[in-house]
Each structure stands twice: as structure tokens, then as C-alpha cells.
Coordinates of C-alpha atoms and ligand atoms in Angstrom, one line a residue:
Chain A
M2 CA 13.1 44.0 -32.7
A3 CA 14.9 40.8 -31.7
R4 CA 13.7 38.7 -34.5
D5 CA 14.9 41.1 -37.2
K6 CA 18.5 41.2 -35.8
G7 CA 19.2 37.4 -35.8
V8 CA 18.9 35.3 -32.6
L9 CA 22.4 34.2 -32.6
R10 CA 24.1 37.5 -33.2
L11 CA 26.1 38.7 -30.2
T12 CA 25.0 42.3 -30.6
N13 CA 21.5 41.2 -29.9
P14 CA 20.9 41.4 -26.2
W15 CA 17.8 39.3 -26.0
P16 CA 19.2 35.8 -26.3
R17 CA 21.7 36.7 -23.6
F18 CA 18.9 37.9 -21.4
A19 CA 17.0 34.7 -22.0
W20 CA 20.0 32.5 -21.1
L21 CA 20.7 34.5 -18.0
A22 CA 17.1 34.3 -16.9
G23 CA 17.0 30.5 -17.5
A24 CA 20.2 30.1 -15.5
A25 CA 18.9 32.3 -12.7
I26 CA 15.7 30.2 -12.4
V27 CA 17.7 26.9 -12.3
G28 CA 20.1 28.4 -9.7
I29 CA 17.4 29.8 -7.5
S30 CA 15.4 26.5 -7.7
L31 CA 18.5 24.5 -6.7
A32 CA 19.3 26.8 -3.8
L33 CA 15.7 26.8 -2.6
G34 CA 15.2 23.0 -3.0
F35 CA 18.5 21.8 -1.6
L36 CA 19.6 24.6 0.8
V37 CA 16.5 26.3 2.1
L38 CA 13.3 24.2 2.0
D39 CA 14.6 20.8 3.1
R40 CA 16.7 22.2 6.0
Y41 CA 13.5 22.5 8.0
Q42 CA 12.5 19.1 9.3
Q43 CA 9.4 19.3 11.3
N44 CA 9.9 18.3 15.0
D45 CA 13.7 18.2 14.5
P46 CA 16.3 21.0 14.6
P47 CA 17.1 22.4 11.1
L48 CA 19.7 20.4 9.2
G49 CA 23.2 21.7 8.5
L50 CA 24.3 22.6 4.9
W51 CA 25.6 19.2 4.0
G52 CA 22.8 17.4 5.8
A53 CA 20.3 19.4 3.8
I54 CA 22.0 18.7 0.4
C55 CA 22.2 15.0 1.2
W56 CA 18.6 14.8 2.4
G57 CA 17.6 16.6 -0.8
L58 CA 19.4 14.0 -2.8
G59 CA 17.8 11.2 -0.8
I60 CA 21.0 10.2 1.1
T61 CA 19.8 9.8 4.6
A62 CA 22.5 7.7 6.2
D63 CA 22.8 10.0 9.2
L64 CA 19.1 10.2 9.8
G65 CA 18.0 6.7 9.0
P66 CA 15.6 4.6 11.0
A67 CA 15.7 4.9 14.7
R68 CA 17.6 1.9 16.0
E69 CA 15.6 1.5 19.2
A70 CA 15.0 -1.7 21.0
A71 CA 12.4 -3.9 19.3
P72 CA 9.9 -6.2 20.9
T73 CA 10.5 -10.0 20.6
L74 CA 10.2 -10.8 16.9
R75 CA 7.0 -12.6 15.9
T76 CA 6.6 -13.7 12.3
P77 CA 3.5 -15.1 10.8
S78 CA 5.2 -17.6 8.4
R79 CA 8.6 -18.6 7.1
I80 CA 7.3 -18.3 3.6
A81 CA 7.8 -15.1 1.5
W82 CA 6.7 -14.9 -2.1
T83 CA 10.2 -14.5 -3.4
S84 CA 11.3 -15.8 -6.8
S85 CA 13.1 -18.7 -5.2
T86 CA 10.0 -19.8 -3.3
L87 CA 7.9 -19.5 -6.5
G88 CA 10.6 -21.5 -8.3
Q89 CA 10.3 -24.3 -5.7
I90 CA 6.6 -24.4 -6.2
R91 CA 6.8 -24.4 -10.0
A92 CA 9.2 -27.3 -9.8
G93 CA 6.6 -29.5 -8.2
D94 CA 6.1 -32.9 -9.8
A95 CA 2.5 -34.1 -9.8
Q96 CA 3.5 -37.6 -10.7
H97 CA 5.5 -38.0 -7.6
G98 CA 2.9 -36.0 -5.7
S99 CA 0.3 -38.6 -6.4
F100 CA 2.2 -41.2 -4.3
I101 CA 2.6 -38.8 -1.4
A102 CA -1.1 -38.0 -1.6
L103 CA -1.9 -41.6 -0.7
N104 CA -1.1 -40.5 2.9
C105 CA -3.7 -37.8 2.8
T106 CA -6.7 -39.7 1.4
A107 CA -7.8 -41.0 4.8
C108 CA -8.7 -37.5 5.8
H109 CA -8.8 -35.3 2.8
G110 CA -10.7 -37.8 0.7
E111 CA -10.2 -39.4 -2.7
G112 CA -8.3 -37.0 -4.9
G113 CA -8.6 -34.3 -2.2
M114 CA -12.4 -34.1 -2.1
S115 CA -13.0 -34.2 1.6
Q116 CA -16.2 -35.7 2.9
S117 CA -15.8 -34.3 6.4
T118 CA -17.0 -30.7 7.0
F119 CA -14.1 -30.0 9.2
I120 CA -11.4 -31.1 6.8
P121 CA -10.7 -28.8 3.9
T122 CA -11.1 -30.0 0.3
L123 CA -7.7 -29.7 -1.5
T124 CA -8.8 -30.5 -5.1
G125 CA -8.0 -27.7 -7.5
M126 CA -6.4 -25.5 -4.8
D127 CA -3.6 -23.2 -6.0
P128 CA -0.2 -25.0 -5.4
A129 CA 1.2 -21.9 -3.7
V130 CA -1.5 -22.2 -1.0
I131 CA -0.9 -25.9 -0.3
F132 CA 2.9 -25.3 -0.3
K133 CA 2.6 -22.4 2.2
Q134 CA 0.1 -24.0 4.5
L135 CA 2.2 -27.2 4.7
D136 CA 5.3 -25.2 5.6
D137 CA 3.3 -23.2 8.2
Y138 CA 2.1 -26.5 9.8
R139 CA 5.7 -27.8 9.6
S140 CA 7.1 -24.7 11.4
G141 CA 4.2 -24.6 13.9
K142 CA 3.1 -21.2 12.6
R143 CA -0.4 -22.7 12.0
P144 CA -0.9 -24.9 15.0
W145 CA -2.9 -28.1 14.3
G146 CA -1.5 -31.3 15.8
V147 CA -2.1 -33.9 13.1
M148 CA -1.3 -31.7 10.2
G149 CA 1.9 -30.5 12.0
A150 CA 3.1 -34.1 12.4
I151 CA 2.2 -35.0 8.8
A152 CA 3.9 -31.9 7.4
K153 CA 7.1 -32.5 9.4
A154 CA 7.4 -35.9 7.6
L155 CA 7.3 -34.2 4.2
S156 CA 10.4 -32.5 2.7
I157 CA 10.1 -29.2 0.9
R158 CA 10.3 -31.1 -2.4
D159 CA 7.5 -33.4 -1.3
S160 CA 5.2 -30.5 -0.4
A161 CA 5.8 -28.9 -3.8
D162 CA 5.0 -32.2 -5.5
V163 CA 1.8 -33.0 -3.5
A164 CA 0.7 -29.3 -4.1
A165 CA 1.2 -29.8 -7.9
Y166 CA -0.8 -33.0 -7.7
Y167 CA -3.8 -31.6 -5.9
A168 CA -3.7 -28.4 -8.0
A169 CA -4.0 -30.4 -11.2
R170 CA -6.9 -32.5 -10.1
P171 CA -10.1 -31.8 -12.1
N172 CA -13.5 -30.9 -10.8
G173 CA -12.1 -29.3 -7.7
L174 CA -12.9 -26.1 -5.8
A175 CA -13.0 -23.8 -8.9
A176 CA -15.2 -26.2 -10.8
I177 CA -17.7 -26.3 -8.0
A178 CA -17.7 -22.5 -7.9
H179 CA -19.0 -22.5 -11.4
E180 CA -22.2 -24.4 -10.7
G181 CA -22.4 -23.5 -7.0
S182 CA -23.7 -20.7 -4.8
L183 CA -21.7 -17.8 -6.4
R184 CA -24.0 -17.8 -9.4
G185 CA -27.2 -19.1 -7.9
E186 CA -30.2 -17.0 -6.8
S187 CA -29.9 -15.5 -3.4
R188 CA -32.0 -17.5 -1.0
S189 CA -32.5 -15.2 2.0
K190 CA -31.8 -11.8 3.4
E191 CA -28.8 -13.2 5.2
S192 CA -27.2 -14.5 2.1
D193 CA -27.9 -11.1 0.4
S194 CA -25.7 -9.4 3.0
A195 CA -23.0 -12.1 2.6
R196 CA -23.2 -11.6 -1.2
H197 CA -22.7 -7.8 -0.6
L198 CA -19.7 -8.4 1.6
A199 CA -18.2 -10.8 -0.8
F200 CA -18.6 -8.7 -3.9
M201 CA -18.6 -5.1 -2.5
G202 CA -17.1 -5.3 1.0
D203 CA -18.1 -2.6 3.4
E204 CA -16.3 0.7 2.9
Q205 CA -17.6 2.3 6.1
R206 CA -15.9 -0.4 8.2
G207 CA -12.9 -0.7 5.9
I208 CA -13.7 -4.2 4.7
P209 CA -12.5 -4.9 1.2
P210 CA -14.6 -7.4 -0.9
C211 CA -13.5 -11.0 -0.5
T212 CA -13.6 -11.4 -4.3
A213 CA -10.7 -8.9 -4.6
C214 CA -8.3 -11.5 -3.3
H215 CA -10.0 -14.9 -3.4
G216 CA -11.3 -14.4 -6.9
P217 CA -13.0 -14.0 -9.3
H218 CA -12.3 -10.2 -9.4
G219 CA -8.7 -10.5 -8.2
Y220 CA -6.3 -13.1 -7.0
K221 CA -3.8 -12.5 -4.2
I222 CA -1.1 -15.0 -4.1
G223 CA -1.6 -17.4 -1.2
A224 CA -5.4 -16.8 -0.9
P225 CA -7.2 -20.1 -1.1
P226 CA -10.3 -20.5 -3.3
L227 CA -13.4 -20.3 -1.1
A228 CA -16.3 -21.3 -3.3
G229 CA -16.9 -25.0 -2.9
Q230 CA -15.0 -25.3 0.4
H231 CA -16.9 -26.7 3.4
A232 CA -18.9 -24.1 5.1
A233 CA -18.1 -25.3 8.6
Y234 CA -14.4 -25.2 7.8
I235 CA -14.6 -21.6 6.4
E236 CA -16.5 -20.4 9.4
R237 CA -14.0 -22.0 11.8
Q238 CA -11.1 -20.4 9.9
L239 CA -12.7 -16.9 10.0
A240 CA -13.3 -17.2 13.8
A241 CA -9.7 -18.4 14.2
F242 CA -8.4 -15.4 12.4
A243 CA -10.6 -13.0 14.4
Q244 CA -9.6 -14.5 17.7
R245 CA -5.9 -14.7 16.6
L246 CA -5.8 -18.4 17.1
R247 CA -4.6 -18.6 13.5
Q248 CA -1.9 -16.0 12.8
N249 CA -0.1 -17.4 9.8
D250 CA -1.4 -14.9 7.2
I251 CA 1.4 -12.7 5.9
N252 CA 1.1 -9.0 7.0
E253 CA -2.2 -9.8 8.8
Q254 CA -4.1 -9.8 5.5
M255 CA -7.0 -12.0 6.8
R256 CA -6.8 -11.1 10.5
T257 CA -7.4 -7.4 9.8
I258 CA -10.5 -8.4 7.9
A259 CA -11.9 -11.2 10.1
M260 CA -11.6 -9.0 13.2
Q261 CA -14.2 -6.7 11.8
L262 CA -16.7 -9.4 10.9
T263 CA -19.5 -10.2 13.4
P264 CA -20.2 -13.9 14.1
S265 CA -23.4 -13.8 12.2
E266 CA -21.6 -12.3 9.2
M267 CA -19.0 -15.1 9.4
H268 CA -21.8 -17.6 9.4
A269 CA -23.5 -16.0 6.4
L270 CA -20.3 -15.8 4.4
A271 CA -19.5 -19.4 5.1
A272 CA -22.9 -20.5 4.0
F273 CA -22.6 -18.3 0.9
Y274 CA -19.3 -19.7 -0.1
G275 CA -19.8 -23.2 1.2
A276 CA -20.2 -26.1 -1.2
P277 CA -23.9 -26.9 -1.8
E278 CA -24.7 -30.3 -0.3
S279 CA -25.7 -31.7 -3.7
S280 CA -22.4 -31.2 -5.4
R281 CA -20.5 -32.8 -2.6
V282 CA -22.7 -35.9 -2.9
A283 CA -22.4 -35.9 -6.7
N284 CA -18.6 -36.0 -6.4
K285 CA -18.6 -39.0 -4.0
Chain B
M8 CA 12.4 54.2 -58.2
A9 CA 10.9 56.4 -55.5
E10 CA 8.8 53.5 -54.4
T11 CA 11.8 51.2 -53.5
E12 CA 13.4 53.9 -51.4
T13 CA 10.5 54.6 -49.1
N14 CA 10.3 52.5 -46.0
P15 CA 7.0 50.7 -46.3
L16 CA 6.3 51.2 -42.6
R17 CA 6.5 54.9 -42.9
R18 CA 3.6 54.9 -45.2
P19 CA 0.3 55.8 -43.6
L20 CA -1.3 52.6 -42.3
P21 CA -4.7 51.4 -43.4
D22 CA -7.4 51.6 -40.7
G23 CA -7.3 48.9 -38.1
I24 CA -3.6 48.0 -38.2
V25 CA -1.7 48.9 -35.0
P26 CA 1.8 50.3 -35.5
E27 CA 4.7 48.0 -34.5
G28 CA 6.0 50.2 -31.7
E29 CA 2.7 49.9 -30.0
V30 CA 2.7 46.1 -30.4
T31 CA 6.1 45.9 -28.8
R32 CA 5.1 48.0 -25.9
T33 CA 2.0 45.9 -25.2
E34 CA 4.1 42.7 -25.5
N35 CA 6.6 43.9 -23.0
R36 CA 3.9 44.9 -20.5
W37 CA 2.4 41.4 -20.6
I38 CA 5.7 39.7 -20.3
A39 CA 6.3 41.7 -17.1
I40 CA 2.8 40.7 -15.8
V41 CA 3.4 37.0 -16.5
L42 CA 6.8 37.1 -14.9
G43 CA 5.2 38.8 -11.9
M44 CA 2.6 36.1 -11.6
L45 CA 5.2 33.4 -11.8
G46 CA 7.2 35.1 -9.0
V47 CA 4.1 35.4 -6.8
M48 CA 3.3 31.7 -7.3
M49 CA 6.8 30.6 -6.5
A50 CA 6.8 32.7 -3.4
V51 CA 3.4 31.1 -2.3
I52 CA 4.9 27.7 -2.8
V53 CA 8.0 28.5 -0.8
V54 CA 6.2 30.3 2.0
T55 CA 3.5 27.6 2.5
G56 CA 6.2 24.9 2.2
V57 CA 8.2 26.5 5.1
T58 CA 5.3 27.5 7.3
N59 CA 3.1 24.4 7.0
A60 CA 6.0 22.0 6.8
L61 CA 4.9 20.5 3.4
H62 CA 7.7 18.6 1.8
P63 CA 7.9 16.3 -1.1
P64 CA 8.8 13.1 0.7
S65 CA 12.5 12.7 0.0
N66 CA 13.3 9.7 2.0
V67 CA 15.2 7.2 0.0
E68 CA 15.5 4.1 2.2
I69 CA 15.1 0.9 0.3
I70 CA 13.6 -2.3 1.7
D71 CA 12.5 -5.6 0.1
P72 CA 8.7 -5.6 -0.1
T73 CA 8.3 -9.4 -0.3
T74 CA 10.0 -10.1 3.0
L75 CA 8.7 -7.3 5.3
H76 CA 7.1 -9.9 7.6
L77 CA 10.2 -12.0 8.1
G78 CA 12.0 -9.5 10.4
G79 CA 13.3 -6.0 10.7
E80 CA 11.5 -2.8 11.1
F81 CA 8.1 -3.9 9.6
A82 CA 7.8 -7.3 11.2
E83 CA 4.2 -7.5 12.6
S84 CA 5.5 -7.5 16.2
N85 CA 7.1 -4.1 15.6
L86 CA 4.1 -2.3 14.0
G87 CA 2.1 0.4 15.7
T88 CA 3.1 3.3 17.9
A89 CA 6.5 3.2 19.7
A90 CA 7.7 5.7 22.3
E91 CA 11.1 7.3 21.7
P92 CA 13.4 8.2 24.5
D93 CA 13.1 11.9 23.6
G94 CA 9.3 11.9 24.2
S95 CA 8.3 11.7 20.6
V96 CA 6.6 8.8 19.0
T97 CA 7.2 6.7 15.9
V98 CA 4.3 5.0 14.1
R99 CA 5.1 2.1 11.8
L100 CA 2.5 0.9 9.3
I101 CA 2.3 -1.5 6.4
A102 CA 0.1 -0.6 3.4
E103 CA -1.0 -3.6 1.4
Q104 CA -3.9 -4.5 -0.8
Y105 CA -6.4 -3.7 0.8
N106 CA -5.5 -2.7 4.3
F107 CA -3.3 -0.6 6.5
V108 CA -1.8 -2.7 9.3
P109 CA -2.5 -1.9 12.0
E110 CA -5.8 -0.4 10.8
C111 CA -6.2 1.8 13.9
V112 CA -3.2 3.7 15.4
R113 CA -3.2 5.7 18.6
V114 CA -1.0 8.7 19.1
P115 CA -0.8 11.4 21.8
A116 CA -1.7 15.0 21.0
D117 CA 0.8 17.8 20.9
T118 CA 3.7 15.4 20.5
P119 CA 6.1 15.1 17.6
V120 CA 5.0 12.1 15.5
K121 CA 7.0 10.3 12.9
F122 CA 5.1 8.0 10.5
R123 CA 7.1 5.3 8.8
L124 CA 5.3 3.3 6.1
S125 CA 6.1 0.7 3.6
S126 CA 4.1 -1.2 1.0
A127 CA 4.0 -4.9 0.6
D128 CA 2.7 -4.9 -3.0
V129 CA 1.7 -1.9 -5.1
I130 CA 1.8 1.9 -4.7
H131 CA -0.6 3.1 -2.0
G132 CA -1.3 6.6 -0.7
F133 CA -1.4 7.8 2.9
L134 CA -3.4 11.0 3.6
L135 CA -4.6 12.5 6.9
V136 CA -7.3 15.1 6.2
G137 CA -6.6 18.4 7.8
T138 CA -2.9 17.9 8.4
N139 CA 0.3 18.1 6.4
V140 CA 0.4 14.3 6.1
N141 CA 0.2 13.2 2.5
T142 CA 2.6 10.7 0.9
M143 CA 2.8 7.9 -1.6
V144 CA 3.8 4.6 -0.2
V145 CA 5.9 2.9 -2.9
P146 CA 6.9 -0.7 -2.7
G147 CA 10.6 -1.1 -2.1
F148 CA 10.9 2.2 -0.2
V149 CA 10.2 3.5 3.2
A150 CA 8.0 6.6 3.3
E151 CA 8.5 8.9 6.3
V152 CA 6.3 11.8 7.3
R153 CA 6.6 14.0 10.4
T154 CA 3.8 15.9 12.0
S155 CA 2.1 16.6 15.3
F156 CA -1.6 16.7 16.1
N157 CA -3.2 19.5 18.1
A158 CA -6.8 18.5 17.5
L159 CA -8.0 15.4 19.3
G160 CA -10.2 12.9 17.7
D161 CA -10.4 10.2 15.1
Y162 CA -8.8 11.0 11.7
R163 CA -9.9 8.6 9.0
M164 CA -7.2 7.9 6.5
P165 CA -8.1 6.7 3.0
C166 CA -5.7 5.1 0.6
H167 CA -5.7 7.8 -2.1
E168 CA -3.8 5.9 -4.8
F169 CA -5.9 3.4 -6.7
C170 CA -4.5 0.1 -5.8
G171 CA -6.9 -2.5 -7.2
V172 CA -10.4 -3.8 -7.0
G173 CA -10.6 -3.6 -3.2
H174 CA -9.2 -0.1 -3.1
Q175 CA -12.4 1.6 -1.8
G176 CA -12.3 -0.6 1.3
M177 CA -8.8 0.5 2.2
W178 CA -9.3 2.8 5.2
A179 CA -7.7 3.2 8.6
H180 CA -7.9 5.4 11.6
V181 CA -5.5 7.6 13.5
N182 CA -6.9 8.1 17.0
V183 CA -5.4 11.2 18.7
V184 CA -5.8 11.1 22.5
P185 CA -4.7 13.6 25.2
K186 CA -1.1 13.2 26.2
G187 CA -2.2 12.0 29.7
R188 CA -4.4 9.2 28.3
F189 CA -1.7 7.8 26.1
P190 CA -0.3 4.6 27.7
H191 CA 3.2 4.7 29.1
L192 CA 5.2 2.5 26.9
S193 CA 8.5 0.8 27.6
T194 CA 11.1 0.8 24.7
T195 CA 10.0 -2.6 23.6
E196 CA 6.2 -2.0 23.7
R197 CA 4.0 -1.1 20.8
T198 CA 0.5 0.1 20.9
S199 CA -2.5 0.4 18.5
C200 CA -6.2 0.8 18.9
V201 CA -7.1 -2.4 17.0
Q202 CA -9.7 -4.2 19.2
Q203 CA -8.4 -7.6 20.0
Ligands
CU304 CU1 -4.3 1.2 -1.4

């Protein structure tokens, strides 16, 4: 009986057996994992001994990505959400931004509350959104004549400043969302289906809910607030994404979704999110 | 005196107590059975691993997830199916909250296919039901899976790693077409079945 004879005593064969068995299991596993199983790469000839060991360790220098010719590079935007970009945005100075914003009032309205249904309201918009859209206009990634010219006249610093100014304005998009359509009773069957798309999406067609990125359920950086924006503007942007007239969304986030929406769904969603007429008048 | 000299085990045992020799024999029998079961299970793993080409993905290529769109392999102009000179195809996809891009990929049947995926944000999963394709897509790394399809049709691929509130809407398709119906691609062309 092993336990009577003392586990550590050399005359006792059981500990030795246990150590040997443990070593054998480790050895066999290493041999299987590094030398046998990963030699067989589907669709390719089996790897050599060293190739297999390196592959098992994750060193794939010899296999690497295929370096075939690539199509002409097309990028959606120059902006990436790196820490240096986020730093530039955080450094925005709202005080200086308020002077720059004087150039925008003619179109975007007093304090960013646009009165025209074709010009977006900027009040209360996330600074990262304004910063990115201005850079996309500047680089021509989001083509729109007037905004392109205006953005070119602004420096990177200026865009961060004006973004900080509009983001800090009170009673903006988010505030309208509170009293607006998101909470109200549904008015028709059409707005019921829009509400469903907004809050649930459509699994069958692979459409995620809008609220997962545009709030309030989740926020994806760079996704503008929708509630309270002009309905006509929202609808035009959705159509532009679907027809690839607007291609400045990073990794096709919005194009992939908009392409699946029917024109009547776009219309219903725009009406659902769009600012109610009354709140726009009240803010005049 | 006599009592201390007698081995207590030698005394006749009370009813219901099994002698120690018997216990040891039973223990040894069960140890053998357990070791046998472990051996069979390991053999099953090894054999299915080799015959069905199931591997833990062991590709350790690193990539910056925030700048995928600025250039390199996962720029949007390079996504989709590419034809290789050796007749195989390579499919490049981005997994992001809450889409695969492109959300419909077309591949020829009976052709070696290599999927290369990367994530732009959080961990996603890539699974093709009925095939050996099943991998995690971890931000910062390139996931690579090799397979070939012999059944035609539309494979739906769900993201099988919970990635946030829009996760249930994260689906895409792999459309397997007969070799002859797959478009002839030059080296700088990419194809997908996203309707434009
Ligand atoms: Cu996912």
C-alpha cells in the first residue's frame, strides 16, 4: 500500500510511476501538438518539422499574408480613432470655437440649431462627429461643395475648437430626444415598424438596431445623434449611404446597413427620429 | 500482552467490511478503466483533428485594429474574394460591431479557400455551419481559416461571440457557386455578392 510506505521514499515505486506518467503525457502532447497535428494545413502540402514547430508557436513569417497585387487603394476617411486623434479632439477650446462658429450661423442656425430641413443641426453633437465630418469634407471624402470649401479654410485646431463649442451648447439634439419622438406614443403602423428597426433591428436581414450605435442603448464613436435631427436630412443621408454617394463611414458601418433598407423604411426611420415640428419652432 | 502482538487486520472482520486486498484490486481495476477512457478520448481528438482538418487557429499575425481602413490588407478596396495565381481563392473580411464586411461573400465550390479576418473593435466569432470553419476574431490579430466547400448554396454565418447590444443582427452569408459560374478575376479584382 503506497500510503503506508511514505510517498517520498525511493523504495516506493508509485511516486516514480506517477512522475513518469505525467512526463509521458506532457511529452506526447507536445509531440502531437507541435509535430503531428499542425503539420497538416488544409489545402497546402504538409509543413516540414521546423515549419510545424514555428506554426505551433505562432511564428508564421514564412507563411504570412499572400503578397499579391492589390486593387487601387480606396479609403473612406483620413480619420482613425487613435489616441492622438482623440487627444486632438479633447484639446478643443470652446471659447475660441465660438468665434469660428460665427461663420456657420448663416446656414447651421443660431448656436447650431438649423432652421433648414436640408442642413443638419449641430447643437449638442458629439465633438468627435463634428471633427471627423469636417476632416472628411476637407479631404473630399464626403463630397459637398460648400462644406468642402468651408472645411478647407479651417485648420485641424479650428475644427477641434468649433466641435467643442457646438458639443457644449445646451438644448441640442440630445435634449430634443428627451421630449421628442423616441418616447412618444407611436402614431401609425409605419412608425411602429420604424420603432422596431430602431430598437430591435431585423435579425433575418442582418440589420442591427440603430440604438446600438446611435444611442441610447450603445454609443459607437463617430455615430451622430439622430433623435432631433431634421427628418429630410436623415433620409437623404440614408439614401446617400445606400447608393454609395456617401462613403466616408469607417469600415462601411452605415453603408452595410443602409443598403438593406427599403426606401419606405428609410422614410419611416427618418420620420421616427426627425425633430417634431413643435420643438423646432420652440427653439427659434 | 497477546492483544498487542496480533495484527488487528488478521482478526475476523465484522459483517459488511470489505478486506483491504479486495479494495486495492477494485481500485486498480477502475484506474485502468479511467486511463483507458482518457486514451480513447485523446485518440478521438487526434483522429478527428487530422481527418476533418480541425485546428485551433494558431495564426499570430498582429495588426492595428483602429487603422484597418487606412490601408494595407483590410482596406475596404481589398475586401472580398481574391483569386490567387495557383487557382485557390482568399477571402478577406472585417468583423465589427455589428456587421461582417462584406456581408455577402461569393466563393467557388471545390476550390481551396482561405479566409482571413480581422476585427475593428471587440472579439467576434466566425462560424460556418456544416464545415470546419469556426474561429474567434480577436482585435489586433488576423484570424486565418482554410477550407473548401463541396456543397453549393448559401451558408449563413452568425457571429457567435457576444459582442454587444446589436449582436443578434450580426449575420453574413457565404454564397458557394459552381466553379464555372465564379467570375474570372484578374489579380487586382475583388468580388462579393453585396448588391450595389
Ligand atoms: Cu459580433
